[in-house]
Coordinates of C-alpha atoms in Angstrom, one line a residue:
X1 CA 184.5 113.4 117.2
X2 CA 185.4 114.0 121.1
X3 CA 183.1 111.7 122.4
X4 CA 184.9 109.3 119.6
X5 CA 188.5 109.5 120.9
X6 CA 186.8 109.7 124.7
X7 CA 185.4 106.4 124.1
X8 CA 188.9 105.2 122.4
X9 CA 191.2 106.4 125.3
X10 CA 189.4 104.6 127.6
X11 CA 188.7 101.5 125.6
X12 CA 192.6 101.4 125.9
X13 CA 192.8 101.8 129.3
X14 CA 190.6 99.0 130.2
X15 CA 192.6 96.9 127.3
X16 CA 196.1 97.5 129.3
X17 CA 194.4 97.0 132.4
X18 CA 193.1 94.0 130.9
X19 CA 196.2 92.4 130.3
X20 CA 197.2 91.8 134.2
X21 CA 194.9 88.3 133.8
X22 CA 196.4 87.0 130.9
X23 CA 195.8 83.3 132.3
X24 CA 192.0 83.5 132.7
X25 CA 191.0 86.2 130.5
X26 CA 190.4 84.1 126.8
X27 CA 189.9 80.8 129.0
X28 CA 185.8 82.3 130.2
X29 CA 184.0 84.6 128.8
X30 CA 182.2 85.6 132.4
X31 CA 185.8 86.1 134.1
X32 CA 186.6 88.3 131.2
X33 CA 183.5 90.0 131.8
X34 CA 183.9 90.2 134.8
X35 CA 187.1 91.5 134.9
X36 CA 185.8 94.3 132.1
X37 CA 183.3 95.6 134.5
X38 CA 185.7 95.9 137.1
X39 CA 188.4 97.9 135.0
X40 CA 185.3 100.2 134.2
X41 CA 184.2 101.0 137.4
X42 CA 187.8 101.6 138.1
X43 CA 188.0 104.3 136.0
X44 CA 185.0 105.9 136.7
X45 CA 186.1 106.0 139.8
X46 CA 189.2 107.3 139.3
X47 CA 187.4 109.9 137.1
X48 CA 185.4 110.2 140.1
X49 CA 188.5 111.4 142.4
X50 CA 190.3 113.5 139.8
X51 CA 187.4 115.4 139.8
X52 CA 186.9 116.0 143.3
X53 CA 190.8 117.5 143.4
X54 CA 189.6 120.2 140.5
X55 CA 188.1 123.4 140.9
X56 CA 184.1 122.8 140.7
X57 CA 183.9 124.6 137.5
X58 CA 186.7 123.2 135.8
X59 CA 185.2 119.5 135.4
X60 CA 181.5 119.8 135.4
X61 CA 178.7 117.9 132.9
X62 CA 175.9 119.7 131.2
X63 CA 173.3 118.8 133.5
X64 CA 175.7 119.4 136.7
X65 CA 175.8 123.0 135.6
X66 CA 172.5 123.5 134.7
X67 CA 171.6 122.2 138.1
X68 CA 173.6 124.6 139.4
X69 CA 172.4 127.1 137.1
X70 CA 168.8 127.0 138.5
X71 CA 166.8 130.2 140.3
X72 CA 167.0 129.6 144.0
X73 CA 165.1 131.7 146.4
X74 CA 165.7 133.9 148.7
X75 CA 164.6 131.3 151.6
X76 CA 168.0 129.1 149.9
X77 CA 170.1 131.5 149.7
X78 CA 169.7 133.0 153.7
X79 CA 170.2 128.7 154.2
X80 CA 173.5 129.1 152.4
X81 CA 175.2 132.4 154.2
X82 CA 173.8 131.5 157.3
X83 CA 177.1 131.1 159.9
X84 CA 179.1 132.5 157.2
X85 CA 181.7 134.7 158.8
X86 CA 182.5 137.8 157.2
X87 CA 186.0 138.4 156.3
X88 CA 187.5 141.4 158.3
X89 CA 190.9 143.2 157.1
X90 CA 192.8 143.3 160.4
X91 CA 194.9 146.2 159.2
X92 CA 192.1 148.4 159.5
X93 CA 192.4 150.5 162.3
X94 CA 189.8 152.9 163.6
X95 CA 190.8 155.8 165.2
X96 CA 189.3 157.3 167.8
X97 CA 186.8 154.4 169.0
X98 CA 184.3 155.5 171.5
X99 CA 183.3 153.5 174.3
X100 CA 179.6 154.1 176.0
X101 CA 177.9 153.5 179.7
X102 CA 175.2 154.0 180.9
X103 CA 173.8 157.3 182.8
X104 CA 169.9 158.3 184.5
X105 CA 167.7 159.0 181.8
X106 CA 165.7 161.6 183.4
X107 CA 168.6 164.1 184.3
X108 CA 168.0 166.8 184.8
X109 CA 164.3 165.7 185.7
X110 CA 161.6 166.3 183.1
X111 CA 164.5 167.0 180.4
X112 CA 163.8 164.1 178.3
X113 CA 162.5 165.9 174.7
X114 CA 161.7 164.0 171.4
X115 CA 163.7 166.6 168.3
X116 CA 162.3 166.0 165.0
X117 CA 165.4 166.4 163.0
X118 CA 164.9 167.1 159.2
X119 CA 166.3 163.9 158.2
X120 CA 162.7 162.4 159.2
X121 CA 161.5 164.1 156.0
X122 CA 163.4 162.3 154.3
X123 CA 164.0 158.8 155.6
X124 CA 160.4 159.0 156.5
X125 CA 161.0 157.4 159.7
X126 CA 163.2 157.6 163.1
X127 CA 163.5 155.3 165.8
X128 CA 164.5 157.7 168.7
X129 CA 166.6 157.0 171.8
X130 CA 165.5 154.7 174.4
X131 CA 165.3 154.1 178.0
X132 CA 166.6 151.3 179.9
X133 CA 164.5 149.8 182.9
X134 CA 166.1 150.1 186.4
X135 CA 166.9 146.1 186.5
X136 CA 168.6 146.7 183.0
X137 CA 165.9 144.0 181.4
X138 CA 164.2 146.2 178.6
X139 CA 164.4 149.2 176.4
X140 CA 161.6 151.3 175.3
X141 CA 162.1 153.7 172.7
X142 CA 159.7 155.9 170.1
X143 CA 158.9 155.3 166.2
X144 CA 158.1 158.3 164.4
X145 CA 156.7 158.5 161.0
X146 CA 156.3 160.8 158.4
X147 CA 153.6 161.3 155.8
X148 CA 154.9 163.4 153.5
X149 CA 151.7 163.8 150.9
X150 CA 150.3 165.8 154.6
X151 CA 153.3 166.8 155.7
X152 CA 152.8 165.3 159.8
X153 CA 153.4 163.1 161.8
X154 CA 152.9 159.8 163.8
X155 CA 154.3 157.6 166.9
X156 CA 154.3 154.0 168.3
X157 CA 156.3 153.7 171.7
X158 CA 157.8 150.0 170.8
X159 CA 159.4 147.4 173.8
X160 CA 162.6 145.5 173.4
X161 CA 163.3 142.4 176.1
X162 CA 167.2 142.9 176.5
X163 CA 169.5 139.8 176.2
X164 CA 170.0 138.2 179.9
X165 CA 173.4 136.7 179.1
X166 CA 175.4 140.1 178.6
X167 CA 176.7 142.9 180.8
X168 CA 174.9 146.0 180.8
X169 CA 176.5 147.9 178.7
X170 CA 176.3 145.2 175.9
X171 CA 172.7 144.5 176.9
X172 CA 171.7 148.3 175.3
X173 CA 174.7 147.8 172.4
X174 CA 172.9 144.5 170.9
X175 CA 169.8 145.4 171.1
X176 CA 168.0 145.5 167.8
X177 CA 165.0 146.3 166.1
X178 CA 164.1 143.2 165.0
X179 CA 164.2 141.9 168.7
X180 CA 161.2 144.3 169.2
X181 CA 157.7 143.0 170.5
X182 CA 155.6 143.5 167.3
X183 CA 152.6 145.7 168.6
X184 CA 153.4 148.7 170.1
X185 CA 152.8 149.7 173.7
X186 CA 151.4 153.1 172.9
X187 CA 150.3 154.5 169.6
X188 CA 148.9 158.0 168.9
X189 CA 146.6 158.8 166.0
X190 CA 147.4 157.7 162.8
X191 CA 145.2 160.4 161.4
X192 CA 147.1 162.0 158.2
X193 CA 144.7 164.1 156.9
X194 CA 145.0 166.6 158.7
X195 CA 148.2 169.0 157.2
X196 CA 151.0 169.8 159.0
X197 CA 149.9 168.3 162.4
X198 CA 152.8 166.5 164.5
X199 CA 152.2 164.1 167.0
X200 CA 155.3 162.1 169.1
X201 CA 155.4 160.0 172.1
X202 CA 158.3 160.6 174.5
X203 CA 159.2 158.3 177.5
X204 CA 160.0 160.0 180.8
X205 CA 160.8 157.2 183.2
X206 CA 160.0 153.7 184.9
X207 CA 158.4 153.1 188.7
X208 CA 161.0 151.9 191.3
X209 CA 159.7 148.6 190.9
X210 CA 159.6 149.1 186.5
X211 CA 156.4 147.7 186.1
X212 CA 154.8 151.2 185.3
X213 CA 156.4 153.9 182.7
X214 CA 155.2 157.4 182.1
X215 CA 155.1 158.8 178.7
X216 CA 154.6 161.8 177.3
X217 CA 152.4 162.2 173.8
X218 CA 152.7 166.2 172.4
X219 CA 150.5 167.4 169.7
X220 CA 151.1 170.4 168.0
X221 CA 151.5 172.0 164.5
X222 CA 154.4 172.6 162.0
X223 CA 153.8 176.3 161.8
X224 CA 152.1 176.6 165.1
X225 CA 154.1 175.4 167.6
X226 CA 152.9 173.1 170.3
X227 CA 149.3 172.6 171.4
X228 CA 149.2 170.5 174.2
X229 CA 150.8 167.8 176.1
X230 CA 149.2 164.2 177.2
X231 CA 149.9 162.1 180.4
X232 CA 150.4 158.5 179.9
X233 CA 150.9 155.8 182.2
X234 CA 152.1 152.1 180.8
X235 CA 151.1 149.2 183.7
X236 CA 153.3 146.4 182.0
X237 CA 152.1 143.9 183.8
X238 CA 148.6 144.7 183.0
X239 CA 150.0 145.4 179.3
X240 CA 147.6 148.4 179.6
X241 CA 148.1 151.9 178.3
X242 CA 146.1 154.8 180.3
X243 CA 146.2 158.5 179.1
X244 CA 145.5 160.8 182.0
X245 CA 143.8 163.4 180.6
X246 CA 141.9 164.4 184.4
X247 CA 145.0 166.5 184.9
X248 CA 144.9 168.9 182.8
X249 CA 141.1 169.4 183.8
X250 CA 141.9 169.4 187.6
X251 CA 144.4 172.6 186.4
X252 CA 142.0 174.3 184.2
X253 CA 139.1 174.1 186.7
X254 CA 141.7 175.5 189.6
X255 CA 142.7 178.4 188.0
X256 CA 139.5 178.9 186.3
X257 CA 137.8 179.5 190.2
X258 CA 140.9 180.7 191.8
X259 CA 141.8 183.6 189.6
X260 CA 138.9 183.5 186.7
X261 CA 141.9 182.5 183.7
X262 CA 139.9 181.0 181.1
X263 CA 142.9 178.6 179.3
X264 CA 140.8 178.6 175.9
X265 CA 141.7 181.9 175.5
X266 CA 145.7 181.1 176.3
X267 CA 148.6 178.6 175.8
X268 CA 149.7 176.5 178.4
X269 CA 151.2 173.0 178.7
X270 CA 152.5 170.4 181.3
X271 CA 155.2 168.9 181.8
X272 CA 155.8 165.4 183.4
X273 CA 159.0 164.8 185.2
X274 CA 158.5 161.2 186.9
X275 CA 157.2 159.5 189.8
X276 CA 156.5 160.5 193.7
X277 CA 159.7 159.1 195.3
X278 CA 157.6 159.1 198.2
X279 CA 154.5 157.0 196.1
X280 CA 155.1 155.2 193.2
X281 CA 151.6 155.3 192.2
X282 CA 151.5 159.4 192.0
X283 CA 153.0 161.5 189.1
X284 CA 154.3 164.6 189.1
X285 CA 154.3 167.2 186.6
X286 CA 154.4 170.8 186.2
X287 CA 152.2 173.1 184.6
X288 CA 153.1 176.7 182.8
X289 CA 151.2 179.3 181.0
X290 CA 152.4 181.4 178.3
X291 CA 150.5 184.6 178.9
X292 CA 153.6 187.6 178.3
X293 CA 157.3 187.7 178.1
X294 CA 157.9 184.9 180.9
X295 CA 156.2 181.9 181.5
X296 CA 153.9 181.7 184.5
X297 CA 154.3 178.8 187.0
X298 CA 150.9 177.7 187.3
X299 CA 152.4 174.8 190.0
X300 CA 153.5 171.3 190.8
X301 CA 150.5 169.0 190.6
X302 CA 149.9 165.0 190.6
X303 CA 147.7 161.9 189.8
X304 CA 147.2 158.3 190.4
X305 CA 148.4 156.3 188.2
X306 CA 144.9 155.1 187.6
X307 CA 144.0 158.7 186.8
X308 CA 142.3 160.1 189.9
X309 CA 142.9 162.3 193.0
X310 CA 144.6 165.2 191.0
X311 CA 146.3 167.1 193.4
X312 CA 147.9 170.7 193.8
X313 CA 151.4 169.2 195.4
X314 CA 153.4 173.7 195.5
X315 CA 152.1 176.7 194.0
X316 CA 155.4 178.1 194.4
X317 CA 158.1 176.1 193.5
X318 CA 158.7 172.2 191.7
X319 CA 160.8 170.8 195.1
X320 CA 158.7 167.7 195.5
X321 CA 160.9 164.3 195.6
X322 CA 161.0 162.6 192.3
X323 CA 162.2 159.1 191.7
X324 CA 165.1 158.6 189.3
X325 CA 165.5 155.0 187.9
X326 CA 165.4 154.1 183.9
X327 CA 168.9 154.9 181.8
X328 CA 169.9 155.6 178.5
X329 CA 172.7 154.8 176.6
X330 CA 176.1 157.8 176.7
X331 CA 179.3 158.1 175.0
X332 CA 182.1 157.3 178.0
X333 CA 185.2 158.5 176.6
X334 CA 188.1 157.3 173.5
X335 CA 190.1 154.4 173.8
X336 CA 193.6 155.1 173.9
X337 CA 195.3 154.4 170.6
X338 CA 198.2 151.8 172.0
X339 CA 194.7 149.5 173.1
X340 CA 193.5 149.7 169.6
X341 CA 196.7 148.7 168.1
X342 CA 197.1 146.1 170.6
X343 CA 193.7 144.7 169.5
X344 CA 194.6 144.7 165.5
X345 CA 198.0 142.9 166.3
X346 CA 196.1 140.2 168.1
X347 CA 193.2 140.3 165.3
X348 CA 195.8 139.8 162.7
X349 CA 197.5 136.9 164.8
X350 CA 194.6 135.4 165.0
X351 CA 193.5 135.7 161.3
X352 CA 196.9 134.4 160.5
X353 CA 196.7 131.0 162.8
X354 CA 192.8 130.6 161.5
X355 CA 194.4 130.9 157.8
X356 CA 196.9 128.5 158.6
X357 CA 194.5 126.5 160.6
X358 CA 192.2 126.0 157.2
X359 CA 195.2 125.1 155.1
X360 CA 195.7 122.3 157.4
X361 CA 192.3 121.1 157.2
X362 CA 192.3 121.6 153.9
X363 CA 195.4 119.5 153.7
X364 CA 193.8 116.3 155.8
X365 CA 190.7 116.3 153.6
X366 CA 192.9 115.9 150.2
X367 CA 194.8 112.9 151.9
X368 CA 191.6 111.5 153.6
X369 CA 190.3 111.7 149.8
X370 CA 193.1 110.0 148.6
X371 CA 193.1 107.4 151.1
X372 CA 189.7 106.3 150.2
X373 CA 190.0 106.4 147.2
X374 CA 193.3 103.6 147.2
X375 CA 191.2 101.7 149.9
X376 CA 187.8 101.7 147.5
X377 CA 190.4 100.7 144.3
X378 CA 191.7 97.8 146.3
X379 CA 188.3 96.6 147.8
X380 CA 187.0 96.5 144.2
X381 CA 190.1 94.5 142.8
X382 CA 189.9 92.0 145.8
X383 CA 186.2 91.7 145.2
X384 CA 186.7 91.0 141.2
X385 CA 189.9 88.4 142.0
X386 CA 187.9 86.5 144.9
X387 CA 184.4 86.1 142.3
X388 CA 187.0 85.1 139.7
X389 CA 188.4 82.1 142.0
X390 CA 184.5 81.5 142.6
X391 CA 184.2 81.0 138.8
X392 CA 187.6 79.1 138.6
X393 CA 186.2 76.8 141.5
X394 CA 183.1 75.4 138.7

């Protein structure tokens, strides 16, 4: 019945429309045509630009919605909110905002410490702070995971190239997971059958020149405490990884002649704190033993980088020159809250003049529309007149 009086209303438009060429329109039957065809394109066309003026759902075919209507992916739908911006409520004021720097990562030396905290059990993994090369192009920070059927642990020490274009601050502020190099520099065992056993990876610091980083891997036990500690070395320009483990031998064997200690029988650890500042190619750590009450200095040794020449450097005290270069990222201070208003009078000026500016777009598009639709309506009636003048010429 709709389609019916559809088909009426607009056979009555084209029938009024008609009646502008009364002197040719009974006189041929191809100018009449001719003049039909035009009166019906017309219309669609003026169909055509109503529509366009209507909200997309308000004038929409049965196969225009079900086009709409289909599954799209998950590939079409990034496509479509890809350079979307997000609105943002410029009345929202956040008070205090903290602003960061940056400050020497290993300071005090040997302080830098990986904490498991318990929400590892239950996010299952942590990405732990990171430290920033001296020349401020990469960061470098730890994975852990958790297995929780075993109850331990696991590490990969991942690399992120920092973004050239920013300040420094920034640089570290950006930086994002996603950004990171897909195979880890260092990973320790991945063995998690073994209950209760926690291993972690910690970085200590960068070489002057930051093509080398020394990184510390602990093993230990949930209900035992720590069992040792390894010495890694990271050449990145090699993209090689070298545990060290001649160190802890070359400290073993020296007590074990000096003063007859056999360390299979007691706990003891190292504990790196950075690079010669006199070589870069030496590292420095320290030893203890835990053997009473106190902890016994058992001295300030080194190694190559390469893992050779272990050295005794002071059996009595730690004062050997260490090189301080990588960074990590600090809270600064609080912005004051007349800087923070400031900022959300501009934001909402701004959001204001970008509202306004869209109107105004908005505006020039409905009379662009409207202008080409009057130009495509005129084209199409001086077509139609100048192919009836044609026919009139015959």
């Amino acid at each position: 019945m709709f389609e019916t009086l559809a088909g009426a209303v607009m056979a009555a438009k084209i029938h009024f429309a008609q009646m502008k060429y009364p002197f040719v329109k009974k006189k041929d039957r191809v100018v009449a045509e001719t003049i039909y065809q035009n009166e019906v394109s017309k219309l669609e066309e003026t169909e055509k630009y109503e529509k366009s003026k209507m909200p997309e759902s308000g004038y929409m075919t049965v196969e225009e919605y079900e086009a709409k209507s289909r599954a799209k992916t998950k590939k079409d739908i990034q496509e479509e909110v890809k350079g979307v911006d997000i609105p943002k409520d410029s009345n929202m004021v956040y008070v205090p905002q903290k602003t960061f720097k940056l400050v020497k990562y290993n300071d005090p030396i040997g302080s830098p410490e990986l904490s498991l905290p318990r929400k590892l059990n239950f996010d299952r993994q942590i990405n732990a702070q990171g430290i920033i090369s001296g020349d401020k192009t990469m960061l470098v920070y730890p994975s852990v995971y958790y297995y929780a059927q075993s109850d331990c642990t696991s590490c990969d020490l991942f690399l992120i190239k920092l973004d050239p274009s920013l300040n420094d601050t920034d640089k570290v502020m950006k930086a994002n997971i996603i950004q990171k190099e897909l195979e880890p520099l260092i990973s320790t065992e991945k063995d998690v059958d073994t209950r209760f056993i926690f291993r972690t990876l910690t970085p200590i610091d960068f070489s002057v020149d930051n093509k080398k980083l020394i990184v510390k891997e602990k093993v230990g036990h949930r209900h035992d405490g720590i069992w040792k500690t390894d010495l890694w070395v990271y050449d990145f320009e090699q993209k090689k990884a070298t545990k060290l483990p001649q160190i802890r031998e070359a400290i073993v064997n020296y007590w074990a002649e000096t003063e007859g200690i056999d360390f299979d029988e007691n706990r003891w650890d190292i504990y790196p704190m950075g690079f010669d500042a006199n070589n870069d190619d030496r590292v420095i750590i320290c030893a203890y033993a835990y053997t009473g009450e106190a902890p016994k200095f058992l001295g300030t040794w080194s190694i190559d980088v390469e893992g050779n020449n272990s050295k005794l450097e002071d059996l009595s005290g730690s004062d050997v020159p260490i090189s301080v270069i990588g960074y990590r990222l600090a809270e600064d201070s609080v912005r004051d809250a007349s800087e923070v208003e400031f900022d959300a009078k501009l934001a909402e000026k701004r959001e204001k003049a970008k509202e306004k500016r869209t109107k105004d777009e908005e505006k020039f598009e409905k009379e662009l529309k409207k202008l080409e639709y009057k130009r495509k309506i005129q084209q199409m009636d001086m077509e139609t007149m100048f192919k009836i003048q044609q026919r009139m010429k015959k």
